[in-house]
mmCIF file of C-alpha atoms in Angstrom:
data_model
loop_
_atom_site.group_PDB
_atom_site.id
_atom_site.type_symbol
_atom_site.label_atom_id
_atom_site.label_comp_id
_atom_site.label_asym_id
_atom_site.label_seq_id
_atom_site.Cartn_x
_atom_site.Cartn_y
_atom_site.Cartn_z
ATOM 1 C CA UNK A 1 0.021 -0.054 0.031
ATOM 2 C CA UNK A 2 3.110 2.214 -0.631
ATOM 3 C CA UNK A 3 1.034 4.902 -2.614
ATOM 4 C CA UNK A 4 -2.543 3.909 -1.433
ATOM 5 C CA UNK A 5 -4.938 6.213 0.576
ATOM 6 C CA UNK A 6 -6.256 5.443 4.013
ATOM 7 C CA UNK A 7 -9.695 6.579 4.958
ATOM 8 C CA UNK A 8 -10.287 6.955 8.734
ATOM 9 C CA UNK A 9 -13.763 7.510 10.230
ATOM 10 C CA UNK A 10 -14.888 8.381 13.656
ATOM 11 C CA UNK A 11 -18.550 8.397 15.015
ATOM 12 C CA UNK A 12 -20.486 8.378 18.243
ATOM 13 C CA UNK A 13 -24.235 8.822 18.863
ATOM 14 C CA UNK A 14 -26.166 8.131 15.840
ATOM 15 C CA UNK A 15 -23.161 6.927 13.907
ATOM 16 C CA UNK A 16 -24.515 3.490 12.888
ATOM 17 C CA UNK A 17 -26.872 4.868 10.513
ATOM 18 C CA UNK A 18 -24.472 7.390 9.112
ATOM 19 C CA UNK A 19 -21.869 4.599 8.583
ATOM 20 C CA UNK A 20 -24.308 2.188 6.949
ATOM 21 C CA UNK A 21 -25.337 5.141 4.507
ATOM 22 C CA UNK A 22 -21.640 5.714 3.550
ATOM 23 C CA UNK A 23 -21.169 1.974 3.122
ATOM 24 C CA UNK A 24 -24.242 1.564 0.836
ATOM 25 C CA UNK A 25 -22.657 4.019 -1.510
ATOM 26 C CA UNK A 26 -19.035 2.703 -1.955
ATOM 27 C CA UNK A 27 -18.245 0.430 -4.954
ATOM 28 C CA UNK A 28 -17.068 -3.140 -4.668
ATOM 29 C CA UNK A 29 -13.665 -2.018 -6.108
ATOM 30 C CA UNK A 30 -13.071 0.859 -3.702
ATOM 31 C CA UNK A 31 -9.339 1.514 -3.871
ATOM 32 C CA UNK A 32 -8.468 2.426 -0.269
ATOM 33 C CA UNK A 33 -8.614 0.654 3.201
ATOM 34 C CA UNK A 34 -10.947 2.038 5.620
ATOM 35 C CA UNK A 35 -10.703 2.261 9.348
ATOM 36 C CA UNK A 36 -13.654 2.905 11.613
ATOM 37 C CA UNK A 37 -14.073 3.816 15.197
ATOM 38 C CA UNK A 38 -17.475 4.010 16.782
ATOM 39 C CA UNK A 39 -17.777 4.641 20.593
ATOM 40 C CA UNK A 40 -18.959 1.238 21.746
ATOM 41 C CA UNK A 41 -17.045 1.154 25.045
ATOM 42 C CA UNK A 42 -16.595 -2.342 26.388
ATOM 43 C CA UNK A 43 -19.957 -3.643 25.122
ATOM 44 C CA UNK A 44 -20.296 -6.389 22.537
ATOM 45 C CA UNK A 45 -20.451 -4.941 18.999
ATOM 46 C CA UNK A 46 -22.054 -6.266 15.860
ATOM 47 C CA UNK A 47 -21.050 -3.253 13.889
ATOM 48 C CA UNK A 48 -18.999 -5.302 11.204
ATOM 49 C CA UNK A 49 -22.013 -7.392 10.437
ATOM 50 C CA UNK A 50 -24.177 -4.213 10.136
ATOM 51 C CA UNK A 51 -21.889 -2.579 7.721
ATOM 52 C CA UNK A 52 -21.163 -5.635 5.667
ATOM 53 C CA UNK A 53 -24.891 -5.901 5.058
ATOM 54 C CA UNK A 54 -25.195 -2.281 4.001
ATOM 55 C CA UNK A 55 -22.937 -2.355 0.986
ATOM 56 C CA UNK A 56 -20.526 -4.593 -1.062
ATOM 57 C CA UNK A 57 -17.334 -4.019 1.050
ATOM 58 C CA UNK A 58 -16.587 -6.567 3.880
ATOM 59 C CA UNK A 59 -16.227 -5.261 7.335
ATOM 60 C CA UNK A 60 -14.339 -7.078 10.066
ATOM 61 C CA UNK A 61 -13.234 -6.325 13.603
ATOM 62 C CA UNK A 62 -9.499 -5.444 13.461
ATOM 63 C CA UNK A 63 -6.864 -8.031 14.698
ATOM 64 C CA UNK A 64 -3.524 -6.915 16.184
ATOM 65 C CA UNK A 65 -0.846 -7.236 13.484
ATOM 66 C CA UNK A 66 -3.268 -7.639 10.538
ATOM 67 C CA UNK A 67 -2.381 -5.721 7.445
ATOM 68 C CA UNK A 68 -4.549 -2.953 6.025
ATOM 69 C CA UNK A 69 -6.335 -4.147 2.992
ATOM 70 C CA UNK A 70 -7.904 -2.092 0.322
ATOM 71 C CA UNK A 71 -11.530 -2.439 -0.099
ATOM 72 C CA UNK A 72 -12.055 -3.817 3.466
ATOM 73 C CA UNK A 73 -13.491 -1.992 6.345
ATOM 74 C CA UNK A 74 -11.392 -2.464 9.638
ATOM 75 C CA UNK A 75 -13.562 -1.777 12.781
ATOM 76 C CA UNK A 76 -12.155 -1.026 16.237
ATOM 77 C CA UNK A 77 -13.188 -3.860 18.501
ATOM 78 C CA UNK A 78 -14.760 -3.120 21.782
ATOM 79 C CA UNK A 79 -12.556 -1.571 24.615
ATOM 80 C CA UNK A 80 -9.489 -1.353 22.367
ATOM 81 C CA UNK A 81 -8.006 1.641 20.623
ATOM 82 C CA UNK A 82 -7.223 0.912 16.935
ATOM 83 C CA UNK A 83 -3.920 2.255 15.602
ATOM 84 C CA UNK A 84 -1.921 2.339 12.360
ATOM 85 C CA UNK A 85 1.701 1.437 12.255
ATOM 86 C CA UNK A 86 2.881 1.628 8.610
ATOM 87 C CA UNK A 87 0.533 -0.727 6.710
ATOM 88 C CA UNK A 88 -0.324 -2.774 9.809
ATOM 89 C CA UNK A 89 -3.189 -2.372 12.435
ATOM 90 C CA UNK A 90 -2.366 -2.359 16.039
ATOM 91 C CA UNK A 91 -4.770 -2.831 19.060
ATOM 92 C CA UNK A 92 -4.214 -1.425 22.536
ATOM 93 C CA UNK A 93 -6.138 -1.676 25.548
ATOM 94 C CA UNK A 94 -4.508 1.457 26.721
ATOM 95 C CA UNK A 95 -5.614 4.539 28.693
ATOM 96 C CA UNK A 96 -8.875 6.075 27.621
ATOM 97 C CA UNK A 97 -8.983 9.252 25.612
ATOM 98 C CA UNK A 98 -12.014 11.581 26.059
ATOM 99 C CA UNK A 99 -13.182 8.911 28.538
ATOM 100 C CA UNK A 100 -13.509 6.498 25.639
ATOM 101 C CA UNK A 101 -11.966 3.291 24.525
ATOM 102 C CA UNK A 102 -11.967 2.848 21.623
ATOM 103 C CA UNK A 103 -11.462 6.634 20.907
ATOM 104 C CA UNK A 104 -11.263 8.182 17.623
ATOM 105 C CA UNK A 105 -7.974 10.176 18.078
ATOM 106 C CA UNK A 106 -5.649 7.417 18.477
ATOM 107 C CA UNK A 107 -6.572 6.090 15.052
ATOM 108 C CA UNK A 108 -6.546 9.541 13.341
ATOM 109 C CA UNK A 109 -3.190 10.564 14.986
ATOM 110 C CA UNK A 110 -1.431 7.278 14.023
ATOM 111 C CA UNK A 111 -2.924 7.349 10.514
ATOM 112 C CA UNK A 112 -1.541 10.820 10.091
ATOM 113 C CA UNK A 113 1.851 9.893 11.253
ATOM 114 C CA UNK A 114 1.996 6.613 8.956
ATOM 115 C CA UNK A 115 0.031 7.866 5.803
ATOM 116 C CA UNK A 116 0.577 11.740 6.052
ATOM 117 C CA UNK A 117 -0.897 13.439 3.011
ATOM 118 C CA UNK A 118 -2.425 10.135 1.918
ATOM 119 C CA UNK A 119 -4.917 10.197 5.047
ATOM 120 C CA UNK A 120 -8.500 11.136 4.553
ATOM 121 C CA UNK A 121 -10.320 11.679 7.890
ATOM 122 C CA UNK A 122 -14.126 11.774 8.292
ATOM 123 C CA UNK A 123 -15.894 12.939 11.610
ATOM 124 C CA UNK A 124 -19.561 12.085 11.697
ATOM 125 C CA UNK A 125 -22.239 12.560 14.370
ATOM 126 C CA UNK A 126 -21.447 12.448 17.882
ATOM 127 C CA UNK A 127 -21.524 14.300 21.329
ATOM 128 C CA UNK A 128 -18.581 16.318 22.786
ATOM 129 C CA UNK A 129 -15.418 16.632 20.753
ATOM 130 C CA UNK A 130 -13.395 13.378 20.265
ATOM 131 C CA UNK A 131 -11.874 13.493 16.775
ATOM 132 C CA UNK A 132 -11.058 17.089 16.777
ATOM 133 C CA UNK A 133 -7.594 16.724 17.859
ATOM 134 C CA UNK A 134 -7.021 13.791 15.707
ATOM 135 C CA UNK A 135 -8.431 15.645 12.723
ATOM 136 C CA UNK A 136 -5.866 18.395 13.550
ATOM 137 C CA UNK A 137 -3.087 15.904 13.243
ATOM 138 C CA UNK A 138 -4.306 14.784 9.868
ATOM 139 C CA UNK A 139 -4.497 18.446 8.755
ATOM 140 C CA UNK A 140 -1.088 19.276 10.201
ATOM 141 C CA UNK A 141 0.466 16.289 8.388
ATOM 142 C CA UNK A 142 -1.164 17.062 4.926
ATOM 143 C CA UNK A 143 -4.224 14.831 4.927
ATOM 144 C CA UNK A 144 -7.781 15.714 3.826
ATOM 145 C CA UNK A 145 -10.452 16.512 6.359
ATOM 146 C CA UNK A 146 -14.117 15.673 5.760
ATOM 147 C CA UNK A 147 -16.947 16.476 8.222
ATOM 148 C CA UNK A 148 -20.653 15.592 8.205
ATOM 149 C CA UNK A 149 -22.886 18.578 7.952
ATOM 150 C CA UNK A 150 -23.865 19.283 11.507
ATOM 151 C CA UNK A 151 -27.497 20.282 10.406
ATOM 152 C CA UNK A 152 -28.254 16.865 9.634
ATOM 153 C CA UNK A 153 -26.411 15.087 12.494
ATOM 154 C CA UNK A 154 -28.263 13.325 15.176
ATOM 155 C CA UNK A 155 -25.726 14.774 17.579
ATOM 156 C CA UNK A 156 -23.889 17.716 16.064
ATOM 157 C CA UNK A 157 -21.378 18.383 18.567
ATOM 158 C CA UNK A 158 -18.388 16.436 17.091
ATOM 159 C CA UNK A 159 -18.881 17.802 13.516
ATOM 160 C CA UNK A 160 -19.308 21.411 14.906
ATOM 161 C CA UNK A 161 -16.206 21.224 17.061
ATOM 162 C CA UNK A 162 -14.135 20.066 14.053
ATOM 163 C CA UNK A 163 -15.600 22.921 12.078
ATOM 164 C CA UNK A 164 -14.651 25.248 14.819
ATOM 165 C CA UNK A 165 -11.096 24.179 15.276
ATOM 166 C CA UNK A 166 -9.829 22.643 11.945
ATOM 167 C CA UNK A 167 -9.633 24.230 8.344
ATOM 168 C CA UNK A 168 -12.047 21.591 6.959
ATOM 169 C CA UNK A 169 -11.693 20.675 3.303
ATOM 170 C CA UNK A 170 -15.254 19.303 2.948
ATOM 171 C CA UNK A 171 -18.361 19.598 4.944
ATOM 172 C CA UNK A 172 -21.166 17.582 3.203
ATOM 173 C CA UNK A 173 -24.309 15.481 4.091
ATOM 174 C CA UNK A 174 -23.659 11.677 4.676
ATOM 175 C CA UNK A 175 -25.398 10.899 1.314
ATOM 176 C CA UNK A 176 -22.624 12.647 -0.589
ATOM 177 C CA UNK A 177 -19.654 11.154 1.388
ATOM 178 C CA UNK A 178 -19.343 7.927 -0.612
ATOM 179 C CA UNK A 179 -19.117 9.870 -3.946
ATOM 180 C CA UNK A 180 -16.700 12.245 -2.503
ATOM 181 C CA UNK A 181 -14.472 9.549 -1.158
ATOM 182 C CA UNK A 182 -14.357 7.775 -4.515
ATOM 183 C CA UNK A 183 -13.353 11.050 -5.938
ATOM 184 C CA UNK A 184 -10.739 11.890 -3.340
ATOM 185 C CA UNK A 185 -8.972 8.483 -3.511
ATOM 186 C CA UNK A 186 -8.389 9.014 -7.153
ATOM 187 C CA UNK A 187 -6.823 12.421 -6.841
ATOM 188 C CA UNK A 188 -2.931 12.685 -6.852
ATOM 189 C CA UNK A 189 -1.378 13.268 -3.504
ATOM 190 C CA UNK A 190 1.001 16.284 -3.079
ATOM 191 C CA UNK A 191 3.662 15.408 -0.545
ATOM 192 C CA UNK A 192 4.839 18.617 1.165
ATOM 193 C CA UNK A 193 7.225 19.022 3.987
ATOM 194 C CA UNK A 194 5.593 19.092 7.339
ATOM 195 C CA UNK A 195 6.890 21.560 9.748
ATOM 196 C CA UNK A 196 8.638 19.712 12.572
ATOM 197 C CA UNK A 197 6.867 21.209 15.596
ATOM 198 C CA UNK A 198 3.532 19.935 14.231
ATOM 199 C CA UNK A 199 4.869 16.369 13.575
ATOM 200 C CA UNK A 200 6.676 16.322 16.860
ATOM 201 C CA UNK A 201 3.643 17.154 18.923
ATOM 202 C CA UNK A 202 1.805 14.043 17.397
ATOM 203 C CA UNK A 203 4.958 11.939 18.080
ATOM 204 C CA UNK A 204 5.131 12.973 21.705
ATOM 205 C CA UNK A 205 1.430 12.274 22.218
ATOM 206 C CA UNK A 206 1.707 8.768 20.662
ATOM 207 C CA UNK A 207 4.606 8.044 22.920
ATOM 208 C CA UNK A 208 2.651 9.185 25.985
ATOM 209 C CA UNK A 209 -0.256 6.846 25.033
ATOM 210 C CA UNK A 210 1.936 4.010 24.346
ATOM 211 C CA UNK A 211 3.991 4.579 27.473
ATOM 212 C CA UNK A 212 7.259 4.703 25.382
ATOM 213 C CA UNK A 213 10.270 6.337 26.843
ATOM 214 C CA UNK A 214 10.378 9.106 29.382
ATOM 215 C CA UNK A 215 6.689 9.923 29.427
ATOM 216 C CA UNK A 216 7.284 13.062 31.564
ATOM 217 C CA UNK A 217 9.885 14.287 29.011
ATOM 218 C CA UNK A 218 7.390 13.883 26.101
ATOM 219 C CA UNK A 219 4.909 15.848 28.215
ATOM 220 C CA UNK A 220 7.304 18.488 29.322
ATOM 221 C CA UNK A 221 8.171 18.871 25.358
ATOM 222 C CA UNK A 222 4.531 19.793 24.611
ATOM 223 C CA UNK A 223 2.955 21.201 27.766
ATOM 224 C CA UNK A 224 3.298 22.030 31.280
ATOM 225 C CA UNK A 225 1.541 20.778 34.723
ATOM 226 C CA UNK A 226 -1.937 22.130 35.336
ATOM 227 C CA UNK A 227 -3.854 22.674 38.644
ATOM 228 C CA UNK A 228 -6.252 19.772 37.710
ATOM 229 C CA UNK A 229 -6.124 16.071 38.661
ATOM 230 C CA UNK A 230 -7.031 13.270 35.930
ATOM 231 C CA UNK A 231 -10.611 12.052 36.819
ATOM 232 C CA UNK A 232 -9.584 8.705 35.467
ATOM 233 C CA UNK A 233 -6.503 7.926 37.491
ATOM 234 C CA UNK A 234 -5.889 10.915 39.947
ATOM 235 C CA UNK A 235 -2.616 12.041 38.293
ATOM 236 C CA UNK A 236 -1.598 15.542 37.455
ATOM 237 C CA UNK A 237 -2.762 16.625 34.100
ATOM 238 C CA UNK A 238 -0.651 18.501 31.899
ATOM 239 C CA UNK A 239 -2.143 21.142 29.852
ATOM 240 C CA UNK A 240 -0.782 21.027 26.232
ATOM 241 C CA UNK A 241 0.595 24.264 24.864
ATOM 242 C CA UNK A 242 -0.995 26.076 21.998
ATOM 243 C CA UNK A 243 -3.910 23.827 21.465
ATOM 244 C CA UNK A 244 -7.543 24.793 20.501
ATOM 245 C CA UNK A 245 -9.574 23.525 22.078
ATOM 246 C CA UNK A 246 -7.561 23.339 25.250
ATOM 247 C CA UNK A 247 -6.330 19.794 25.847
ATOM 248 C CA UNK A 248 -4.777 17.847 28.803
ATOM 249 C CA UNK A 249 -2.948 14.745 29.255
ATOM 250 C CA UNK A 250 -1.660 12.583 32.269
ATOM 251 C CA UNK A 251 1.421 10.697 32.491
ATOM 252 C CA UNK A 252 -0.329 7.609 32.286
ATOM 253 C CA UNK A 253 -1.772 8.567 28.919
ATOM 254 C CA UNK A 254 -5.403 9.726 29.623
ATOM 255 C CA UNK A 255 -6.324 12.515 27.545
ATOM 256 C CA UNK A 256 -9.171 15.136 27.516
ATOM 257 C CA UNK A 257 -10.172 18.441 25.879
ATOM 258 C CA UNK A 258 -11.555 21.050 28.142
ATOM 259 C CA UNK A 259 -15.062 19.897 27.297
ATOM 260 C CA UNK A 260 -14.506 16.169 27.861
ATOM 261 C CA UNK A 261 -12.609 17.024 31.155
ATOM 262 C CA UNK A 262 -15.603 18.998 32.384
ATOM 263 C CA UNK A 263 -17.941 16.213 31.595
ATOM 264 C CA UNK A 264 -15.658 13.591 33.238
ATOM 265 C CA UNK A 265 -15.337 15.744 36.340
ATOM 266 C CA UNK A 266 -18.987 16.319 36.593
ATOM 267 C CA UNK A 267 -19.479 12.457 36.498
ATOM 268 C CA UNK A 268 -16.963 11.914 39.098
ATOM 269 C CA UNK A 269 -18.437 14.718 41.320
ATOM 270 C CA UNK A 270 -21.973 13.193 40.950
ATOM 271 C CA UNK A 271 -20.609 9.790 41.899
ATOM 272 C CA UNK A 272 -18.817 11.209 44.936
ATOM 273 C CA UNK A 273 -21.898 12.891 46.062
ATOM 274 C CA UNK A 274 -24.194 9.990 45.869
ATOM 275 C CA UNK A 275 -21.439 8.039 47.729
ATOM 276 C CA UNK A 276 -21.750 10.705 50.572
ATOM 277 C CA UNK A 277 -25.540 10.247 50.563
ATOM 278 C CA UNK A 278 -25.215 6.686 51.002
ATOM 279 C CA UNK A 279 -22.713 6.957 53.814
ATOM 280 C CA UNK A 280 -24.801 9.489 55.624
ATOM 281 C CA UNK A 281 -27.906 7.074 55.222
ATOM 282 C CA UNK A 282 -25.936 4.115 56.488
ATOM 283 C CA UNK A 283 -24.454 6.078 59.482
ATOM 284 C CA UNK A 284 -28.218 7.107 60.329
ATOM 285 C CA UNK A 285 -29.475 3.525 60.299
ATOM 286 C CA UNK A 286 -26.434 2.555 62.681
ATOM 287 C CA UNK A 287 -27.232 5.380 65.035
ATOM 288 C CA UNK A 288 -30.986 4.219 65.092
ATOM 289 C CA UNK A 289 -30.072 0.779 65.931
ATOM 290 C CA UNK A 290 -27.775 2.110 68.694
ATOM 291 C CA UNK A 291 -30.711 4.175 69.966
ATOM 292 C CA UNK A 292 -32.968 1.103 70.074
ATOM 293 C CA UNK A 293 -30.258 -1.005 72.042
ATOM 294 C CA UNK A 294 -29.817 2.045 74.460
ATOM 295 C CA UNK A 295 -33.517 2.327 75.062
ATOM 296 C CA UNK A 296 -33.850 -1.467 75.647
ATOM 297 C CA UNK A 297 -31.208 -1.136 78.338
ATOM 298 C CA UNK A 298 -33.027 1.739 79.928
ATOM 299 C CA UNK A 299 -30.279 4.244 79.028
ATOM 300 C CA UNK A 300 -32.731 7.071 78.298
ATOM 301 C CA UNK A 301 -30.214 9.852 78.235
ATOM 302 C CA UNK A 302 -28.010 7.983 75.516
ATOM 303 C CA UNK A 303 -31.203 6.901 73.598
ATOM 304 C CA UNK A 304 -32.239 10.687 73.440
ATOM 305 C CA UNK A 305 -28.777 11.845 72.367
ATOM 306 C CA UNK A 306 -28.793 9.163 69.639
ATOM 307 C CA UNK A 307 -32.258 10.130 68.430
ATOM 308 C CA UNK A 308 -31.154 13.744 68.114
ATOM 309 C CA UNK A 309 -28.023 12.720 66.210
ATOM 310 C CA UNK A 310 -30.264 10.610 63.736
ATOM 311 C CA UNK A 311 -32.512 13.453 63.208
ATOM 312 C CA UNK A 312 -29.433 15.579 62.316
ATOM 313 C CA UNK A 313 -28.166 12.917 59.943
ATOM 314 C CA UNK A 314 -31.637 12.870 58.247
ATOM 315 C CA UNK A 315 -31.542 16.649 57.857
ATOM 316 C CA UNK A 316 -28.079 16.569 56.290
ATOM 317 C CA UNK A 317 -28.951 13.666 54.022
ATOM 318 C CA UNK A 318 -31.933 15.463 52.719
ATOM 319 C CA UNK A 319 -30.013 18.721 52.108
ATOM 320 C CA UNK A 320 -27.269 16.889 50.241
ATOM 321 C CA UNK A 321 -29.988 15.064 48.078
ATOM 322 C CA UNK A 322 -31.550 18.218 47.268
ATOM 323 C CA UNK A 323 -28.137 19.805 46.219
ATOM 324 C CA UNK A 324 -27.146 16.675 43.977
ATOM 325 C CA UNK A 325 -30.641 16.921 42.316
ATOM 326 C CA UNK A 326 -30.240 20.460 41.643
ATOM 327 C CA UNK A 327 -26.828 20.116 40.116
ATOM 328 C CA UNK A 328 -28.447 17.407 37.960
ATOM 329 C CA UNK A 329 -31.035 19.819 36.873
ATOM 330 C CA UNK A 330 -28.530 22.446 35.877
ATOM 331 C CA UNK A 331 -26.446 19.986 33.968
ATOM 332 C CA UNK A 332 -29.457 18.603 32.064
ATOM 333 C CA UNK A 333 -30.556 22.233 31.057
ATOM 334 C CA UNK A 334 -27.059 23.007 29.742
ATOM 335 C CA UNK A 335 -27.142 19.877 27.662
ATOM 336 C CA UNK A 336 -30.587 20.670 25.986
#
């Protein structure tokens, strides 16, 4: 595949229908390999069967070390990042990016490093902004960027983010993507020198994801420590320099944009608050049992004190529950 193109596609909420529409329009002799990441988490996925049945190209879950093949759709399997090294696919159950595994950015970054200007990236419907940093890497290394028209996307956040932060080459409805891809893969590729700072940033980020070399040195080369802790592992987050949107990484490899970090910390805060409610309720139940025991023993003074403590715990639990529910209503309103 020395001169071949590589098409990489990222999607999330609403992505199955969009992917099937693209597959339906691709010809049997499509002259490029295709890599697909859909946010499926650790759940069982039948995406290859769904894509194979939509059009003439076969779709398979990627296997580590398998070669990229023209006319085949390689799908990231559940709970594993899919990457490209040369003409070979690599799977990695590595640190989550944007709280996702598989995530879009590892595929896009590695494709850009391996295929450079021969890379064509597509970002489809989805929430938040996974895919934007990866699309920036594709653009920086000379590739072509295509995004779904947000006005028709079930979840427009991902396409809108790319349009906001990347000089996109094409923004089209899904129905036009297959013909566009057929046209793009037949166009000659103009290889131009890539500025070293742009390539170096992508190299450093890949090294952090893979845990290669001195990860702190890699982080120091592209950012500086922030005041935030990683919501996935608790380590210090490093803010990457000169990024838009603002981006963060920890030394174990977790990666966030400002938006995905906010969403992840909101989830962590919500879980912590509900754990506090549980602890208060359990403590109250223990105090009530102690009150009954004291009353049975005729110790009315202790029983009265314990009853008062139980009442205070009930008030604290009710107040905290109201606070948590209020935060949830605010978060829901922001998402609507």
